[in-house]
Every structure is written in structure tokens, then in C-alpha cells.
mmCIF file of C-alpha atoms and ligand atoms in Angstrom:
data_model
loop_
_atom_site.group_PDB
_atom_site.id
_atom_site.type_symbol
_atom_site.label_atom_id
_atom_site.label_comp_id
_atom_site.label_asym_id
_atom_site.label_seq_id
_atom_site.Cartn_x
_atom_site.Cartn_y
_atom_site.Cartn_z
ATOM 1 C CA MET K 1 1.376 27.255 -25.382
ATOM 2 C CA ASN K 2 -2.208 27.755 -24.153
ATOM 3 C CA LEU K 3 -3.873 25.853 -21.371
ATOM 4 C CA SER K 4 -6.447 24.591 -23.865
ATOM 5 C CA ASP K 5 -3.633 22.886 -25.828
ATOM 6 C CA LEU K 6 -2.590 20.790 -22.823
ATOM 7 C CA THR K 7 -2.957 17.028 -23.251
ATOM 8 C CA PHE K 8 -2.166 14.374 -20.681
ATOM 9 C CA ASP K 9 -0.222 11.930 -22.802
ATOM 10 C CA ARG K 10 3.561 11.770 -22.559
ATOM 11 C CA GLU K 11 4.172 14.201 -25.425
ATOM 12 C CA GLY K 12 1.611 16.710 -24.151
ATOM 13 C CA LEU K 13 2.960 16.643 -20.605
ATOM 14 C CA ALA K 14 6.555 16.958 -21.814
ATOM 15 C CA ALA K 15 5.577 19.969 -23.947
ATOM 16 C CA ALA K 16 3.944 21.625 -20.933
ATOM 17 C CA ILE K 17 7.008 20.913 -18.799
ATOM 18 C CA ALA K 18 9.372 22.320 -21.417
ATOM 19 C CA CYS K 19 7.285 25.446 -22.079
ATOM 20 C CA GLU K 20 8.766 28.413 -20.184
ATOM 21 C CA ASP K 21 6.081 30.908 -21.125
ATOM 22 C CA ALA K 22 5.187 32.809 -17.936
ATOM 23 C CA ALA K 23 1.535 33.350 -18.906
ATOM 24 C CA PHE K 24 1.089 29.626 -19.534
ATOM 25 C CA GLU K 25 2.733 28.700 -16.256
ATOM 26 C CA GLU K 26 0.577 31.136 -14.308
ATOM 27 C CA ALA K 27 -2.633 29.935 -15.958
ATOM 28 C CA LEU K 28 -1.658 26.322 -15.226
ATOM 29 C CA LEU K 29 -1.032 26.991 -11.531
ATOM 30 C CA ASP K 30 -4.321 28.847 -11.189
ATOM 31 C CA GLU K 31 -6.230 26.061 -12.883
ATOM 32 C CA ALA K 32 -4.596 23.446 -10.625
ATOM 33 C CA TYR K 33 -5.562 25.435 -7.529
ATOM 34 C CA ARG K 34 -9.136 25.687 -8.806
ATOM 35 C CA VAL K 35 -9.305 21.934 -9.478
ATOM 36 C CA LYS K 36 -7.842 21.171 -6.057
ATOM 37 C CA VAL K 37 -10.443 23.255 -4.241
ATOM 38 C CA ALA K 38 -13.226 21.788 -6.362
ATOM 39 C CA THR K 39 -12.059 18.189 -5.809
ATOM 40 C CA VAL K 40 -10.404 17.794 -2.410
ATOM 41 C CA GLY K 41 -11.348 21.170 -0.974
ATOM 42 C CA PRO K 42 -9.255 24.042 0.349
ATOM 43 C CA GLU K 43 -8.055 22.157 3.435
ATOM 44 C CA VAL K 44 -4.356 21.581 3.958
ATOM 45 C CA TYR K 45 -3.271 18.672 6.159
ATOM 46 C CA LEU K 46 -0.282 18.876 8.426
ATOM 47 C CA ARG K 47 2.321 16.189 9.088
ATOM 48 C CA GLY K 48 4.909 16.990 11.740
ATOM 49 C CA LEU K 49 8.207 15.917 10.193
ATOM 50 C CA ILE K 50 10.597 14.088 12.529
ATOM 51 C CA GLU K 51 14.005 13.487 10.977
ATOM 52 C CA ILE K 52 15.026 10.548 13.105
ATOM 53 C CA SER K 53 18.606 9.984 11.932
ATOM 54 C CA ASN K 54 21.114 10.881 9.244
ATOM 55 C CA ARG K 55 22.824 7.495 9.382
ATOM 56 C CA CYS K 56 22.367 5.655 6.118
ATOM 57 C CA VAL K 57 23.664 2.446 4.589
ATOM 58 C CA LYS K 58 23.108 3.718 1.070
ATOM 59 C CA ASN K 59 25.187 5.890 -1.160
ATOM 60 C CA CYS K 60 22.840 7.713 -3.540
ATOM 61 C CA LEU K 61 25.027 9.995 -5.628
ATOM 62 C CA TYR K 62 22.954 13.141 -5.016
ATOM 63 C CA CYS K 63 22.493 12.882 -1.270
ATOM 64 C CA GLY K 64 24.329 14.805 1.444
ATOM 65 C CA ILE K 65 23.913 12.115 4.115
ATOM 66 C CA ARG K 66 25.054 9.205 1.915
ATOM 67 C CA ARG K 67 27.194 6.589 3.608
ATOM 68 C CA ASP K 68 30.516 7.823 2.262
ATOM 69 C CA ILE K 69 30.084 11.518 2.984
ATOM 70 C CA ARG K 70 31.876 12.775 6.048
ATOM 71 C CA CYS K 71 29.429 14.593 8.289
ATOM 72 C CA GLN K 72 28.418 14.587 11.899
ATOM 73 C CA ARG K 73 25.954 11.742 12.363
ATOM 74 C CA TYR K 74 23.076 11.696 14.843
ATOM 75 C CA GLU K 75 20.207 9.510 15.869
ATOM 76 C CA LEU K 76 17.283 10.745 17.954
ATOM 77 C CA SER K 77 16.580 8.769 21.101
ATOM 78 C CA GLU K 78 13.152 7.203 21.547
ATOM 79 C CA GLU K 79 12.340 9.867 24.115
ATOM 80 C CA GLU K 80 13.293 12.653 21.679
ATOM 81 C CA VAL K 81 11.064 11.226 18.965
ATOM 82 C CA LEU K 82 8.195 10.886 21.412
ATOM 83 C CA ALA K 83 8.697 14.436 22.685
ATOM 84 C CA SER K 84 8.384 15.715 19.117
ATOM 85 C CA ALA K 85 5.318 13.558 18.511
ATOM 86 C CA ARG K 86 3.713 14.922 21.679
ATOM 87 C CA ILE K 87 4.225 18.428 20.354
ATOM 88 C CA ALA K 88 2.495 17.398 17.125
ATOM 89 C CA ALA K 89 -0.394 16.124 19.232
ATOM 90 C CA GLN K 90 -0.559 19.310 21.341
ATOM 91 C CA ARG K 91 -0.558 21.439 18.235
ATOM 92 C CA ARG K 92 -3.213 19.207 16.657
ATOM 93 C CA PHE K 93 -1.174 18.428 13.551
ATOM 94 C CA GLY K 94 -3.079 15.153 13.170
ATOM 95 C CA SER K 95 -0.119 13.156 11.817
ATOM 96 C CA VAL K 96 3.622 12.777 11.951
ATOM 97 C CA VAL K 97 6.166 11.584 9.397
ATOM 98 C CA ILE K 98 9.226 9.701 10.596
ATOM 99 C CA GLN K 99 11.941 10.066 7.999
ATOM 100 C CA GLY K 100 15.598 9.127 7.972
ATOM 101 C CA GLY K 101 18.494 7.395 6.342
ATOM 102 C CA GLU K 102 18.020 3.759 5.442
ATOM 103 C CA ARG K 103 18.922 1.123 8.027
ATOM 104 C CA THR K 104 17.780 -2.468 8.160
ATOM 105 C CA ASP K 105 19.550 -3.729 11.299
ATOM 106 C CA ALA K 106 17.438 -5.396 13.973
ATOM 107 C CA ALA K 107 18.082 -2.682 16.579
ATOM 108 C CA PHE K 108 16.715 -0.003 14.275
ATOM 109 C CA VAL K 109 13.728 -2.050 13.126
ATOM 110 C CA GLY K 110 12.812 -2.816 16.737
ATOM 111 C CA LYS K 111 13.162 0.812 17.744
ATOM 112 C CA ILE K 112 10.719 1.923 15.037
ATOM 113 C CA THR K 113 8.232 -0.766 16.063
ATOM 114 C CA ARG K 114 8.355 0.371 19.700
ATOM 115 C CA LEU K 115 8.046 4.002 18.661
ATOM 116 C CA LEU K 116 5.005 3.315 16.515
ATOM 117 C CA LYS K 117 3.194 1.680 19.405
ATOM 118 C CA ALA K 118 4.145 4.514 21.747
ATOM 119 C CA ILE K 119 3.112 7.228 19.271
ATOM 120 C CA LYS K 120 -0.261 5.594 18.740
ATOM 121 C CA ALA K 121 -0.769 5.684 22.509
ATOM 122 C CA ILE K 122 -0.167 9.456 22.839
ATOM 123 C CA ASP K 123 -3.156 11.297 24.237
ATOM 124 C CA THR K 124 -4.691 13.473 21.520
ATOM 125 C CA GLY K 125 -7.793 14.570 23.411
ATOM 126 C CA ASP K 126 -10.847 14.445 21.178
ATOM 127 C CA ASP K 127 -8.806 13.885 18.017
ATOM 128 C CA PRO K 128 -8.010 10.435 16.611
ATOM 129 C CA PRO K 129 -4.607 8.987 17.583
ATOM 130 C CA LEU K 130 -1.774 10.522 15.538
ATOM 131 C CA GLY K 131 -1.529 9.181 12.005
ATOM 132 C CA VAL K 132 1.963 7.972 11.162
ATOM 133 C CA THR K 133 3.757 8.033 7.817
ATOM 134 C CA LEU K 134 7.130 6.324 7.579
ATOM 135 C CA SER K 135 9.852 7.257 5.112
ATOM 136 C CA LEU K 136 12.732 4.947 5.938
ATOM 137 C CA GLY K 137 13.689 3.545 2.577
ATOM 138 C CA GLU K 138 13.660 -0.005 1.283
ATOM 139 C CA GLN K 139 13.024 -2.737 3.823
ATOM 140 C CA PRO K 140 12.286 -6.445 3.634
ATOM 141 C CA ARG K 141 8.588 -7.101 3.233
ATOM 142 C CA GLU K 142 8.384 -8.617 6.745
ATOM 143 C CA VAL K 143 9.670 -5.359 8.210
ATOM 144 C CA TYR K 144 7.081 -3.328 6.323
ATOM 145 C CA GLN K 145 4.478 -5.748 7.676
ATOM 146 C CA GLU K 146 5.784 -5.477 11.260
ATOM 147 C CA TRP K 147 5.626 -1.671 11.112
ATOM 148 C CA PHE K 148 2.171 -1.742 9.541
ATOM 149 C CA ASP K 149 0.936 -4.030 12.327
ATOM 150 C CA ALA K 150 2.471 -1.647 14.872
ATOM 151 C CA GLY K 151 0.388 1.253 13.532
ATOM 152 C CA ALA K 152 2.046 2.904 10.514
ATOM 153 C CA HIS K 153 -0.452 3.374 7.747
ATOM 154 C CA ARG K 154 1.321 5.490 5.145
ATOM 155 C CA TYR K 155 4.794 5.085 3.654
ATOM 156 C CA LEU K 156 6.668 7.470 1.414
ATOM 157 C CA LEU K 157 9.205 5.883 -0.909
ATOM 158 C CA ARG K 158 10.181 8.010 -3.854
ATOM 159 C CA ILE K 159 11.063 6.220 -7.044
ATOM 160 C CA GLU K 160 13.499 9.174 -7.534
ATOM 161 C CA SER K 161 13.180 8.756 -11.311
ATOM 162 C CA SER K 162 10.813 6.476 -13.172
ATOM 163 C CA ASN K 163 13.309 6.206 -16.019
ATOM 164 C CA PRO K 164 15.530 3.219 -15.122
ATOM 165 C CA ASP K 165 18.412 4.665 -17.180
ATOM 166 C CA LEU K 166 18.339 7.939 -15.271
ATOM 167 C CA TYR K 167 17.936 6.021 -12.008
ATOM 168 C CA ARG K 168 21.177 4.195 -12.821
ATOM 169 C CA LYS K 169 22.999 7.456 -13.524
ATOM 170 C CA ILE K 170 22.201 8.904 -10.106
ATOM 171 C CA HIS K 171 22.920 5.790 -8.056
ATOM 172 C CA PRO K 172 25.980 3.567 -7.608
ATOM 173 C CA ALA K 173 25.978 0.443 -9.769
ATOM 174 C CA ASP K 174 25.455 -2.199 -7.073
ATOM 175 C CA PRO K 175 22.578 -4.396 -5.857
ATOM 176 C CA LEU K 176 21.835 -2.027 -2.966
ATOM 177 C CA HIS K 177 20.736 0.629 -5.463
ATOM 178 C CA SER K 178 18.510 -1.281 -7.858
ATOM 179 C CA TYR K 179 15.568 0.292 -9.659
ATOM 180 C CA ASP K 180 13.736 -3.032 -9.781
ATOM 181 C CA ARG K 181 14.189 -3.566 -6.056
ATOM 182 C CA ARG K 182 12.818 -0.103 -5.308
ATOM 183 C CA LEU K 183 9.803 -0.695 -7.501
ATOM 184 C CA GLN K 184 9.203 -4.052 -5.806
ATOM 185 C CA ALA K 185 9.332 -2.323 -2.412
ATOM 186 C CA LEU K 186 6.606 0.067 -3.547
ATOM 187 C CA TYR K 187 4.391 -2.828 -4.604
ATOM 188 C CA ASP K 188 5.091 -4.640 -1.303
ATOM 189 C CA LEU K 189 3.897 -1.570 0.585
ATOM 190 C CA LYS K 190 0.749 -1.345 -1.458
ATOM 191 C CA GLU K 191 -0.072 -5.038 -1.072
ATOM 192 C CA ILE K 192 0.358 -4.878 2.695
ATOM 193 C CA GLY K 193 -2.227 -2.120 2.794
ATOM 194 C CA TYR K 194 -0.202 1.032 3.264
ATOM 195 C CA GLN K 195 -1.090 4.223 1.489
ATOM 196 C CA ALA K 196 2.083 3.997 -0.547
ATOM 197 C CA GLY K 197 3.278 7.406 -1.624
ATOM 198 C CA THR K 198 6.010 8.001 -4.116
ATOM 199 C CA GLY K 199 7.683 10.846 -5.977
ATOM 200 C CA ALA K 200 10.798 11.949 -7.802
ATOM 201 C CA MET K 201 13.307 14.750 -7.818
ATOM 202 C CA ILE K 202 12.720 17.551 -10.290
ATOM 203 C CA GLY K 203 15.433 19.346 -12.244
ATOM 204 C CA MET K 204 18.257 16.831 -11.820
ATOM 205 C CA PRO K 205 21.336 16.533 -14.004
ATOM 206 C CA PHE K 206 20.603 14.424 -17.106
ATOM 207 C CA GLN K 207 16.817 14.743 -16.588
ATOM 208 C CA THR K 208 14.706 15.773 -19.575
ATOM 209 C CA ALA K 209 11.141 17.087 -19.866
ATOM 210 C CA ASP K 210 10.229 13.655 -21.189
ATOM 211 C CA ASP K 211 11.637 12.010 -18.034
ATOM 212 C CA MET K 212 9.471 14.267 -15.884
ATOM 213 C CA ALA K 213 6.416 13.505 -18.022
ATOM 214 C CA ARG K 214 7.151 9.824 -17.450
ATOM 215 C CA ASP K 215 7.295 10.431 -13.699
ATOM 216 C CA LEU K 216 3.789 11.921 -13.760
ATOM 217 C CA LEU K 217 2.463 8.978 -15.766
ATOM 218 C CA PHE K 218 4.234 6.597 -13.395
ATOM 219 C CA TYR K 219 2.303 8.056 -10.427
ATOM 220 C CA LYS K 220 -0.897 7.529 -12.371
ATOM 221 C CA GLU K 221 -0.029 3.976 -13.364
ATOM 222 C CA PHE K 222 1.020 3.074 -9.824
ATOM 223 C CA ASP K 223 -2.232 4.698 -8.725
ATOM 224 C CA ALA K 224 -0.431 6.554 -5.938
ATOM 225 C CA PRO K 225 -2.774 7.935 -3.257
ATOM 226 C CA MET K 226 -0.114 10.479 -2.297
ATOM 227 C CA VAL K 227 2.924 12.002 -3.938
ATOM 228 C CA GLY K 228 5.805 13.947 -2.439
ATOM 229 C CA MET K 229 8.115 15.292 -5.099
ATOM 230 C CA GLY K 230 10.392 18.279 -5.024
ATOM 231 C CA PRO K 231 13.188 20.140 -6.750
ATOM 232 C CA TYR K 232 16.646 18.643 -6.831
ATOM 233 C CA ASN K 233 18.994 20.781 -4.755
ATOM 234 C CA PRO K 234 22.718 20.157 -5.119
ATOM 235 C CA HIS K 235 24.753 19.193 -2.076
ATOM 236 C CA PRO K 236 28.240 20.738 -2.360
ATOM 237 C CA GLU K 237 30.065 17.474 -1.629
ATOM 238 C CA SER K 238 27.894 14.914 -3.394
ATOM 239 C CA PRO K 239 29.446 12.964 -6.280
ATOM 240 C CA LEU K 240 26.680 14.231 -8.557
ATOM 241 C CA THR K 241 27.562 17.868 -7.815
ATOM 242 C CA LEU K 242 31.292 17.200 -7.984
ATOM 243 C CA SER K 243 30.898 15.495 -11.369
ATOM 244 C CA GLY K 244 30.089 18.937 -12.779
ATOM 245 C CA ALA K 245 27.046 17.628 -14.670
ATOM 246 C CA PRO K 246 24.805 20.634 -15.440
ATOM 247 C CA TYR K 247 21.317 21.082 -14.045
ATOM 248 C CA PRO K 248 18.704 23.849 -14.347
ATOM 249 C CA SER K 249 19.089 27.155 -12.460
ATOM 250 C CA ALA K 250 17.520 27.542 -9.014
ATOM 251 C CA GLU K 251 14.805 29.723 -10.507
ATOM 252 C CA ARG K 252 13.997 27.128 -13.142
ATOM 253 C CA ARG K 253 14.004 24.227 -10.677
ATOM 254 C CA PHE K 254 11.581 26.145 -8.492
ATOM 255 C CA ALA K 255 9.282 26.900 -11.437
ATOM 256 C CA LEU K 256 9.464 23.243 -12.485
ATOM 257 C CA GLY K 257 8.673 22.128 -8.929
ATOM 258 C CA LEU K 258 5.466 24.176 -8.923
ATOM 259 C CA LYS K 259 4.579 23.164 -12.444
ATOM 260 C CA MET K 260 4.906 19.460 -11.668
ATOM 261 C CA ILE K 261 2.561 19.869 -8.685
ATOM 262 C CA ALA K 262 0.040 21.656 -10.886
ATOM 263 C CA LEU K 263 0.210 19.090 -13.689
ATOM 264 C CA LEU K 264 -0.155 16.232 -11.215
ATOM 265 C CA ARG K 265 -3.177 17.890 -9.601
ATOM 266 C CA LEU K 266 -4.832 18.028 -13.021
ATOM 267 C CA LEU K 267 -3.799 14.444 -13.832
ATOM 268 C CA MET K 268 -4.847 12.967 -10.460
ATOM 269 C CA PRO K 269 -7.280 15.452 -8.913
ATOM 270 C CA ASP K 270 -8.169 13.573 -5.712
ATOM 271 C CA ILE K 271 -4.758 12.493 -4.366
ATOM 272 C CA ASN K 272 -2.687 14.052 -1.589
ATOM 273 C CA ILE K 273 0.242 16.090 -2.857
ATOM 274 C CA ALA K 274 2.886 17.410 -0.475
ATOM 275 C CA ALA K 275 4.561 20.789 -0.755
ATOM 276 C CA ALA K 276 8.146 19.569 -0.268
ATOM 277 C CA THR K 277 10.741 21.174 1.978
ATOM 278 C CA ALA K 278 13.018 21.388 -1.067
ATOM 279 C CA LEU K 279 10.755 24.166 -2.428
ATOM 280 C CA GLU K 280 11.423 26.259 0.664
ATOM 281 C CA VAL K 281 15.163 26.208 0.013
ATOM 282 C CA LEU K 282 14.607 27.931 -3.312
ATOM 283 C CA ASP K 283 12.037 30.477 -2.155
ATOM 284 C CA PRO K 284 11.285 31.647 1.383
ATOM 285 C CA ARG K 285 7.582 30.983 0.794
ATOM 286 C CA GLY K 286 8.190 27.988 -1.413
ATOM 287 C CA ARG K 287 5.886 25.557 0.322
ATOM 288 C CA GLU K 288 3.053 28.045 0.514
ATOM 289 C CA LYS K 289 3.412 28.605 -3.199
ATOM 290 C CA GLY K 290 3.321 24.831 -3.595
ATOM 291 C CA ILE K 291 -0.037 24.825 -1.810
ATOM 292 C CA LEU K 292 -1.295 27.490 -4.181
ATOM 293 C CA ALA K 293 -0.115 25.392 -7.135
ATOM 294 C CA GLY K 294 -2.280 22.459 -6.057
ATOM 295 C CA ALA K 295 -0.546 20.728 -3.133
ATOM 296 C CA ASN K 296 -2.600 19.984 0.006
ATOM 297 C CA VAL K 297 -0.105 18.555 2.497
ATOM 298 C CA PHE K 298 2.355 20.643 4.495
ATOM 299 C CA MET K 299 5.038 19.208 6.757
ATOM 300 C CA PRO K 300 6.201 21.500 9.549
ATOM 301 C CA ASN K 301 9.595 20.309 10.703
ATOM 302 C CA ILE K 302 9.493 19.297 14.368
ATOM 303 C CA THR K 303 12.924 17.685 14.579
ATOM 304 C CA PRO K 304 14.843 19.083 17.576
ATOM 305 C CA GLU K 305 16.752 21.999 16.105
ATOM 306 C CA GLU K 306 20.158 20.861 17.287
ATOM 307 C CA GLN K 307 19.802 17.712 15.155
ATOM 308 C CA MET K 308 17.783 19.243 12.342
ATOM 309 C CA VAL K 309 20.837 21.179 11.229
ATOM 310 C CA LYS K 310 22.642 17.886 10.580
ATOM 311 C CA TYR K 311 19.980 16.419 8.297
ATOM 312 C CA ASN K 312 21.526 17.881 5.190
ATOM 313 C CA LEU K 313 20.217 15.898 2.251
ATOM 314 C CA TYR K 314 21.175 19.060 0.370
ATOM 315 C CA ASP K 315 22.234 22.531 1.336
ATOM 316 C CA ARG K 316 19.479 23.692 3.709
ATOM 317 C CA LYS K 317 21.224 26.774 5.092
ATOM 318 C CA THR K 318 18.587 29.102 3.736
ATOM 319 C CA ILE K 319 15.810 27.467 5.697
ATOM 320 C CA LEU K 320 17.818 26.732 8.807
ATOM 321 C CA ARG K 321 19.035 30.301 9.025
ATOM 322 C CA ASP K 322 15.404 31.355 9.232
ATOM 323 C CA CYS K 323 14.626 28.753 11.840
ATOM 324 C CA PRO K 324 15.274 30.436 15.187
ATOM 325 C CA ALA K 325 14.809 28.081 18.098
ATOM 326 C CA SER K 326 12.744 30.626 19.946
ATOM 327 C CA ALA K 327 9.642 30.750 17.839
ATOM 328 C CA GLU K 328 7.594 32.420 20.504
ATOM 329 C CA PRO K 329 8.987 33.812 23.721
ATOM 330 C CA GLY K 330 8.040 31.739 26.719
ATOM 331 C CA ARG K 331 7.009 28.597 24.871
ATOM 332 C CA GLN K 332 8.462 25.302 25.973
ATOM 333 C CA ASP K 333 8.090 23.629 22.612
ATOM 334 C CA THR K 334 10.397 26.131 21.033
ATOM 335 C CA HIS K 335 12.110 23.871 18.592
ATOM 336 C CA ILE K 336 9.197 24.235 16.230
ATOM 337 C CA CYS K 337 10.356 26.620 13.599
ATOM 338 C CA LYS K 338 8.084 29.600 13.559
ATOM 339 C CA ASN K 339 8.604 29.970 9.849
ATOM 340 C CA CYS K 340 7.311 26.501 9.257
ATOM 341 C CA VAL K 341 3.847 27.120 10.573
ATOM 342 C CA PHE K 342 3.135 30.738 11.247
ATOM 343 C CA PRO K 343 3.357 32.387 7.840
ATOM 344 C CA PHE K 344 1.113 29.612 6.774
ATOM 345 C CA CYS K 345 -1.538 30.537 9.302
ATOM 346 C CA SER K 346 -1.466 34.162 8.289
ATOM 347 C CA MET K 347 -1.455 33.551 4.585
ATOM 348 C CA GLY K 348 -5.238 33.362 4.400
ATOM 349 C CA ASP K 349 -5.889 36.491 2.449
ATOM 350 C CA ASP K 350 -2.393 37.330 1.695
ATOM 351 C CA LEU K 351 -1.312 35.303 -1.280
ATOM 352 C CA ALA K 352 -3.421 36.155 -4.285
ATOM 353 C CA GLY K 353 -6.502 36.394 -2.068
ATOM 354 C CA LYS K 354 -6.784 32.612 -1.827
ATOM 355 C CA ARG K 355 -8.062 31.048 1.318
ATOM 356 C CA ILE K 356 -6.233 28.191 2.962
ATOM 357 C CA ILE K 357 -7.851 26.186 5.714
ATOM 358 C CA VAL K 358 -5.684 24.059 7.975
ATOM 359 C CA GLY K 359 -7.120 20.614 8.733
ATOM 360 C CA TYR K 360 -6.151 20.561 12.395
ATOM 361 C CA GLY K 361 -6.446 17.277 14.260
ATOM 362 C CA LYS K 362 -7.235 15.228 11.166
ATOM 363 C CA TRP K 363 -5.355 12.410 9.492
ATOM 364 C CA GLY K 364 -6.214 13.844 6.121
ATOM 365 C CA ASP K 365 -5.998 10.597 4.185
ATOM 366 C CA SER K 366 -6.374 11.112 0.479
ATOM 367 C CA LYS K 367 -9.842 11.006 -0.986
ATOM 368 C CA HIS K 368 -8.372 8.772 -3.655
ATOM 369 C CA PHE K 369 -7.320 6.135 -1.106
ATOM 370 C CA ARG K 370 -10.622 6.256 0.763
ATOM 371 C CA LYS K 371 -12.384 5.478 -2.506
HETATM 372 N N1 LIG E 1 16.387 7.352 3.042
HETATM 373 C C1 LIG E 1 15.026 7.413 2.650
HETATM 374 C C2 LIG E 1 14.296 8.644 3.155
HETATM 375 C C3 LIG E 1 15.133 9.873 3.400
HETATM 376 S S1 LIG E 1 15.763 10.664 1.967
HETATM 377 C C4 LIG E 1 14.894 7.343 1.144
HETATM 378 O O1 LIG E 1 15.863 7.629 0.466
HETATM 379 O O2 LIG E 1 13.822 6.963 0.681
HETATM 380 C C5 LIG E 1 14.269 11.451 1.411
HETATM 381 C C6 LIG E 1 14.339 12.011 0.028
HETATM 382 O O3 LIG E 1 15.258 13.077 -0.032
HETATM 383 C C7 LIG E 1 14.820 11.070 -1.041
HETATM 384 O O4 LIG E 1 13.768 10.251 -1.479
HETATM 385 C C8 LIG E 1 15.308 12.029 -2.121
HETATM 386 O O5 LIG E 1 14.344 12.189 -3.138
HETATM 387 C C9 LIG E 1 15.471 13.352 -1.371
HETATM 388 N N2 LIG E 1 16.802 13.922 -1.621
HETATM 389 C C10 LIG E 1 17.993 13.388 -1.321
HETATM 390 N N3 LIG E 1 18.997 14.178 -1.792
HETATM 391 C C11 LIG E 1 18.398 15.225 -2.418
HETATM 392 C C12 LIG E 1 18.881 16.357 -3.119
HETATM 393 N N4 LIG E 1 20.175 16.568 -3.288
HETATM 394 N N5 LIG E 1 17.975 17.236 -3.614
HETATM 395 C C13 LIG E 1 16.653 17.026 -3.436
HETATM 396 N N6 LIG E 1 16.142 15.965 -2.811
HETATM 397 C C14 LIG E 1 17.006 15.074 -2.298
HETATM 398 FE FE1 LIG E 2 20.254 7.367 2.176
HETATM 399 FE FE2 LIG E 2 17.847 8.278 1.376
HETATM 400 FE FE3 LIG E 2 20.099 9.768 1.114
HETATM 401 FE FE4 LIG E 2 19.788 7.626 -0.443
HETATM 402 S S1 LIG E 2 18.475 9.487 -0.418
HETATM 403 S S2 LIG E 2 21.667 8.173 0.651
HETATM 404 S S3 LIG E 2 18.750 6.233 0.950
HETATM 405 S S4 LIG E 2 19.126 9.116 2.996
#
């Protein structure tokens, strides 16, 4: 397949996704990078990722922190979350993401509301107050509204798969795991005024090239201002892994992860696209390569290291092993993984001679949303 043959209808996208020709894939990634720089510029925005808790009421079949998996559970205290957010402010990341398992109890909802107000009050010097993205699953509309009023302005809720049949195969068959409910939650977020981001896993069991093409068209139809999608990585004890259902090799899932970023950049040139952590598990420079394939958002993990190791949505040993607590001798804020930020800063001339500029101290809302 040649780049000039690429069309953006479902068949054309599926053909591009299925094509494993290395020359085509390379040309596609280069073109996406070119379009990104021409449309949203070379800047990459940072979001300090705070993984607040691995307690979850849901039981998604692919996930390593699902309710029924036995693992050590944790929940960051309000002070721990604020300490991480202060580090994001000191390092001029501009924004934080608070992500965690889904909980809808009043204690949790109230805690997030208090945290939002406290994070917005953190001193950021000459920069705007920290931007906050939440990624805490499906919530009643009133809760989304309460958190919006308290200062959250972006929310990431992946649709996981835009094909309702595939969605059903990777979730338990009960009302807590309903495709329609998830879709409704996305529309609630949008109506309230959030920048509602979505995404899907890439390279899952049962997933076809056509399913992935549908995901891309779903983002377009939903008019998503930001998308965070990433390769599926098996968790050794998840029901989906234990079922023995086949899925693409690690190499293929990585290539698909980059290709989906590139195709989405061409389909929706002015949105924010995140280089997901799941890429890093498959390649030590996975997220940087995601940036070079058209992504423009990078999320350094600033969860305290002792807890970070318990947030195992999937097997993260490869990244955690490279995450020494002592990033720089003598620093107090040592739980920032040096591998999360530093290779990034030095990659300027290093990867294919492409320049990356970090948008320090900025919210980096998508151009698409601002329009
Ligand atoms: N509980 C919230 C947010 C935390 S989970 C939610 O589900 O929306 C964040 C994301 O992790 C999920 O959206 C899912 O796409 C991803 N995830 C979970 N298990 C995964 C796996 N095995 N491989 C890759 N991504 C996974
Ligand atoms: Fe919970 Fe999110 Fe994992 Fe589903 S994907 S089990 S909602 S943490």
C-alpha cells in the first residue's frame, strides 16, 4: 500500500491498519509528524499523572486492578496527592491527571472535590493554576457537574471499543458494564462543558482492523478534543488472558499503537493525542516514538513510587524496573521517574533529527476545543 492510496472511510482505514508493509508504516508516521507540526506545532504538553487508587468497583475482564483480582490495594491520602501536584507545579508541568479505579461512594466523591479545590489553589508562580484532567470512570451526571464546578476541566473516559459487540466480549454481562451507559457518560461530560477525551485499547483479543477503523471514526463522530489510546497489554491473571484468546504479538501491538496515533493525527489534525504509558511497556522509548508518530501530550508519572508499583492495570514491570526512586542525587522530589522526563528532554536532536519542544507551564488545551 502507498500513502497516496490512503482513504479515510472505514474500508480505507481498515486497509491501512491491516497493512504490515514497513515502508508504508514509516511513510505514514512521518506524514503524521509533519501534519502535527504544521497544525498544532512541535510543542508537547505535559500532564503529571497521579494514580490515586487501585480500588475499583468494576470488573473489566482485561484489567489487573479489577474488583475480583487479589492484589494489594492502596489509596493515596489527600496530602500525598497534593504533594505530587506541588511537584508538578514546581516542575512547571502545567497540568495534572488524576486517574484511578472507579468508585462512586460519597467519601470518594467528596475527597476528589476537596482535592480539586486545593490543587487549583497551589501556587504556580507566573503560570496559570494547574489544569486538571480527571480519569475516574463513569459517575452520575451530578458528580461530573460537582467536579467540574470544583475546577476539573478535562475528563478522560475511554470507550475501550466502539464496537458494542466487542465491548460486551471484554466486560462482564451486567448493568455495571454497559456500553450504552459508558457512551451516555461521555455525552454527559461534553454537555457539562468538559473537554471530554476518549480512546480505546489497540490489539485486543477478538479485535479486527475494521474494529480499529471504527474506533477512529468514533473519535471523529464524537468530535473528541483529545484522545488517549494505547496498546492492550495482557495482565497475567485477568480473565481475558486466562481465557487463552489470542492477540497480536508485542511487536505488532506496538506498531499498531503508533499507526493508530498517526492515522488519527491525519483524520483529526488539531486535537490533542496522548502518547500512552502502555507504549512504554512495549518499547523503552515507546512514548517518545508516540510523539514522533503524531502525539502531542506526554504524561510523566508522578505517583509516589511505593504506590505506583501497585497500579498494575497490566504488567508494568518493564517500566517500573527502570524507574529508580533516586532520579537525581540530592533531590527531594525523587519519586519522579527520571526515565519519564529526562530522555524526553534530551531527545531534541536525537530521534530522527526531529525537534521536540516542551510546553512548560501551559495547560495545552487542544486547538480543536478552543475553536
Ligand atoms: N477506571 C477508570 C480509569 C482507570 S483505567 C476507567 O476505566 O475509565 C484506565 C484505562 O486503562 C482504561 O480505560 C483501559 O483502557 C486501560 N487498561 C486497563 N487494562 C488494560 C490492559 N490490560 N491493557 C491496556 N490498557 C488497559
Ligand atoms: Fe476498574 Fe478502570 Fe480497571 Fe475497569 S479498567 S476494572 S473501571 S480500573
